Amino acid sequence: MHKGCTSVVVLSSDTDVFVLLFVFYIGELTAIGLKELRVKIGVGDSTCFIPIHALAKKVGHRLCQVLPVVHILTGCDYTSKEGIKHAALNASPVTYLHDLVFAASDLDRIIDRVEAY
């Protein structure tokens, strides 16, 4: 990203990209001055721009940090589905998974928290 760039549009309909943008936007891109991050989805006349910056602000920093874990547990390009994303988001993922984002060294604790979730 060029210095001084404040707006970016990503062309992707991949959910993995969508989820990772939340985390990266919150952590890295806002730190270097990005104000708007949008994902363009759809084809032809059925396209729309999803404002990641607005959604990230609405859901909050902590949920943005655990979204990759929720996404992996509910099925992504590399894992099997263990539940549905809507139910997973309603099950207080920050309560159960936030510590895992930062303290991933204790495997038994990770398994216990994921099972509880």
PDB file of C-alpha atoms in Angstrom, residues 7-117:
ATOM      1  CA  SER A   7      -9.063   3.818   0.572  1.00  0.00           C
ATOM      2  CA  VAL A   8      -8.723   0.302  -0.891  1.00  0.00           C
ATOM      3  CA  VAL A   9     -11.130  -1.991  -2.763  1.00  0.00           C
ATOM      4  CA  VAL A  10     -10.455  -5.736  -2.822  1.00  0.00           C
ATOM      5  CA  LEU A  11     -12.053  -7.822  -5.563  1.00  0.00           C
ATOM      6  CA  SER A  12     -12.899 -11.210  -4.075  1.00  0.00           C
ATOM      7  CA  SER A  13     -15.919 -13.322  -3.281  1.00  0.00           C
ATOM      8  CA  ASP A  14     -13.895 -15.757  -1.133  1.00  0.00           C
ATOM      9  CA  THR A  15     -15.086 -15.877   2.480  1.00  0.00           C
ATOM     10  CA  ASP A  16     -11.552 -16.621   3.690  1.00  0.00           C
ATOM     11  CA  VAL A  17     -10.355 -13.342   2.179  1.00  0.00           C
ATOM     12  CA  PHE A  18     -13.326 -11.498   3.650  1.00  0.00           C
ATOM     13  CA  VAL A  19     -12.604 -12.751   7.185  1.00  0.00           C
ATOM     14  CA  LEU A  20      -8.869 -12.126   6.988  1.00  0.00           C
ATOM     15  CA  LEU A  21      -9.465  -8.571   5.791  1.00  0.00           C
ATOM     16  CA  PHE A  22     -11.276  -7.811   9.046  1.00  0.00           C
ATOM     17  CA  VAL A  23      -8.280  -8.892  11.079  1.00  0.00           C
ATOM     18  CA  PHE A  24      -5.723  -7.264   8.837  1.00  0.00           C
ATOM     19  CA  TYR A  25      -7.715  -4.059   8.557  1.00  0.00           C
ATOM     20  CA  ILE A  26      -8.058  -3.727  12.311  1.00  0.00           C
ATOM     21  CA  GLY A  27      -4.437  -4.573  13.047  1.00  0.00           C
ATOM     22  CA  GLU A  28      -2.198  -3.426  10.261  1.00  0.00           C
ATOM     23  CA  LEU A  29      -3.951  -1.234   7.753  1.00  0.00           C
ATOM     24  CA  THR A  30      -5.484   1.232  10.187  1.00  0.00           C
ATOM     25  CA  ALA A  31      -2.053   1.615  11.800  1.00  0.00           C
ATOM     26  CA  ILE A  32      -0.642   2.932   8.516  1.00  0.00           C
ATOM     27  CA  GLY A  33      -3.529   5.272   7.823  1.00  0.00           C
ATOM     28  CA  LEU A  34      -6.135   3.349   5.812  1.00  0.00           C
ATOM     29  CA  LYS A  35      -9.592   4.796   6.437  1.00  0.00           C
ATOM     30  CA  GLU A  36     -11.787   2.755   4.063  1.00  0.00           C
ATOM     31  CA  LEU A  37     -11.549  -0.894   3.045  1.00  0.00           C
ATOM     32  CA  ARG A  38     -14.239  -2.372   0.819  1.00  0.00           C
ATOM     33  CA  VAL A  39     -14.740  -5.775  -0.791  1.00  0.00           C
ATOM     34  CA  LYS A  40     -16.434  -5.846  -4.186  1.00  0.00           C
ATOM     35  CA  ILE A  41     -18.543  -8.967  -4.620  1.00  0.00           C
ATOM     36  CA  GLY A  42     -20.888 -10.253  -7.296  1.00  0.00           C
ATOM     37  CA  VAL A  43     -20.788 -10.223 -11.082  1.00  0.00           C
ATOM     38  CA  GLY A  44     -22.180  -8.038 -13.830  1.00  0.00           C
ATOM     39  CA  ASP A  45     -25.117  -5.903 -12.723  1.00  0.00           C
ATOM     40  CA  SER A  46     -25.270  -7.747  -9.382  1.00  0.00           C
ATOM     41  CA  THR A  47     -22.218  -6.266  -7.710  1.00  0.00           C
ATOM     42  CA  CYS A  48     -21.943  -4.454  -4.433  1.00  0.00           C
ATOM     43  CA  PHE A  49     -19.257  -3.046  -2.195  1.00  0.00           C
ATOM     44  CA  ILE A  50     -19.104  -4.281   1.402  1.00  0.00           C
ATOM     45  CA  PRO A  51     -17.528  -1.693   3.727  1.00  0.00           C
ATOM     46  CA  ILE A  52     -15.134  -3.714   5.890  1.00  0.00           C
ATOM     47  CA  HIS A  53     -14.145  -0.537   7.759  1.00  0.00           C
ATOM     48  CA  ALA A  54     -17.737   0.096   8.856  1.00  0.00           C
ATOM     49  CA  LEU A  55     -18.423  -3.545   9.725  1.00  0.00           C
ATOM     50  CA  ALA A  56     -15.195  -3.845  11.698  1.00  0.00           C
ATOM     51  CA  LYS A  57     -16.093  -0.751  13.701  1.00  0.00           C
ATOM     52  CA  LYS A  58     -19.586  -2.120  14.356  1.00  0.00           C
ATOM     53  CA  VAL A  59     -18.514  -5.607  15.521  1.00  0.00           C
ATOM     54  CA  GLY A  60     -15.515  -4.357  17.488  1.00  0.00           C
ATOM     55  CA  HIS A  61     -11.815  -5.065  17.706  1.00  0.00           C
ATOM     56  CA  ARG A  62     -12.062  -8.192  19.892  1.00  0.00           C
ATOM     57  CA  LEU A  63     -14.560  -9.983  17.639  1.00  0.00           C
ATOM     58  CA  CYS A  64     -12.501  -9.088  14.582  1.00  0.00           C
ATOM     59  CA  GLN A  65      -9.531 -10.790  16.208  1.00  0.00           C
ATOM     60  CA  VAL A  66     -11.393 -14.066  16.799  1.00  0.00           C
ATOM     61  CA  LEU A  67     -13.184 -14.182  13.437  1.00  0.00           C
ATOM     62  CA  PRO A  68     -10.505 -16.389  11.846  1.00  0.00           C
ATOM     63  CA  VAL A  69     -10.920 -18.950  14.636  1.00  0.00           C
ATOM     64  CA  VAL A  70     -14.723 -18.886  14.271  1.00  0.00           C
ATOM     65  CA  HIS A  71     -14.376 -19.177  10.506  1.00  0.00           C
ATOM     66  CA  ILE A  72     -12.008 -22.154  10.754  1.00  0.00           C
ATOM     67  CA  LEU A  73     -14.228 -23.955  13.285  1.00  0.00           C
ATOM     68  CA  THR A  74     -17.334 -23.490  11.138  1.00  0.00           C
ATOM     69  CA  GLY A  75     -15.692 -24.525   7.884  1.00  0.00           C
ATOM     70  CA  CYS A  76     -13.419 -22.743   5.457  1.00  0.00           C
ATOM     71  CA  ASP A  77     -11.367 -23.717   2.404  1.00  0.00           C
ATOM     72  CA  TYR A  78      -9.122 -25.932   4.530  1.00  0.00           C
ATOM     73  CA  THR A  79     -11.320 -27.354   7.306  1.00  0.00           C
ATOM     74  CA  SER A  80     -14.496 -29.383   7.645  1.00  0.00           C
ATOM     75  CA  LYS A  81     -17.682 -27.770   8.862  1.00  0.00           C
ATOM     76  CA  GLU A  82     -18.424 -28.139  12.592  1.00  0.00           C
ATOM     77  CA  GLY A  83     -21.354 -25.750  12.835  1.00  0.00           C
ATOM     78  CA  ILE A  84     -22.978 -22.806  11.129  1.00  0.00           C
ATOM     79  CA  LYS A  85     -21.425 -19.353  11.094  1.00  0.00           C
ATOM     80  CA  HIS A  86     -24.539 -17.524  12.295  1.00  0.00           C
ATOM     81  CA  ALA A  87     -24.894 -19.782  15.339  1.00  0.00           C
ATOM     82  CA  ALA A  88     -21.163 -19.527  16.006  1.00  0.00           C
ATOM     83  CA  LEU A  89     -21.304 -15.724  16.079  1.00  0.00           C
ATOM     84  CA  ASN A  90     -24.288 -15.822  18.446  1.00  0.00           C
ATOM     85  CA  ALA A  91     -22.438 -18.141  20.879  1.00  0.00           C
ATOM     86  CA  SER A  92     -20.164 -15.435  22.364  1.00  0.00           C
ATOM     87  CA  PRO A  93     -16.979 -16.291  20.467  1.00  0.00           C
ATOM     88  CA  VAL A  94     -14.989 -13.524  22.159  1.00  0.00           C
ATOM     89  CA  THR A  95     -15.726 -15.037  25.578  1.00  0.00           C
ATOM     90  CA  TYR A  96     -14.425 -18.456  24.596  1.00  0.00           C
ATOM     91  CA  LEU A  97     -11.827 -17.789  21.924  1.00  0.00           C
ATOM     92  CA  HIS A  98     -10.178 -14.396  22.490  1.00  0.00           C
ATOM     93  CA  ASP A  99      -7.410 -15.750  24.722  1.00  0.00           C
ATOM     94  CA  LEU A 100      -6.542 -18.339  22.085  1.00  0.00           C
ATOM     95  CA  VAL A 101      -5.572 -15.660  19.609  1.00  0.00           C
ATOM     96  CA  PHE A 102      -2.780 -14.494  21.888  1.00  0.00           C
ATOM     97  CA  ALA A 103      -1.855 -17.548  23.986  1.00  0.00           C
ATOM     98  CA  ALA A 104      -1.761 -20.480  21.610  1.00  0.00           C
ATOM     99  CA  SER A 105       0.996 -22.413  23.389  1.00  0.00           C
ATOM    100  CA  ASP A 106      -1.109 -24.524  25.805  1.00  0.00           C
ATOM    101  CA  LEU A 107      -2.755 -27.141  23.589  1.00  0.00           C
ATOM    102  CA  ASP A 108      -4.890 -28.660  26.372  1.00  0.00           C
ATOM    103  CA  ARG A 109      -6.320 -25.243  27.248  1.00  0.00           C
ATOM    104  CA  ILE A 110      -7.022 -24.512  23.593  1.00  0.00           C
ATOM    105  CA  ILE A 111      -8.903 -27.790  23.194  1.00  0.00           C
ATOM    106  CA  ASP A 112     -10.929 -27.150  26.356  1.00  0.00           C
ATOM    107  CA  ARG A 113     -11.921 -23.638  25.236  1.00  0.00           C
ATOM    108  CA  VAL A 114     -12.840 -24.745  21.720  1.00  0.00           C
ATOM    109  CA  GLU A 115     -14.921 -27.635  23.071  1.00  0.00           C
ATOM    110  CA  ALA A 116     -16.688 -25.286  25.487  1.00  0.00           C
ATOM    111  CA  TYR A 117     -17.412 -22.930  22.607  1.00  0.00           C
TER     112      TYR A 117
END
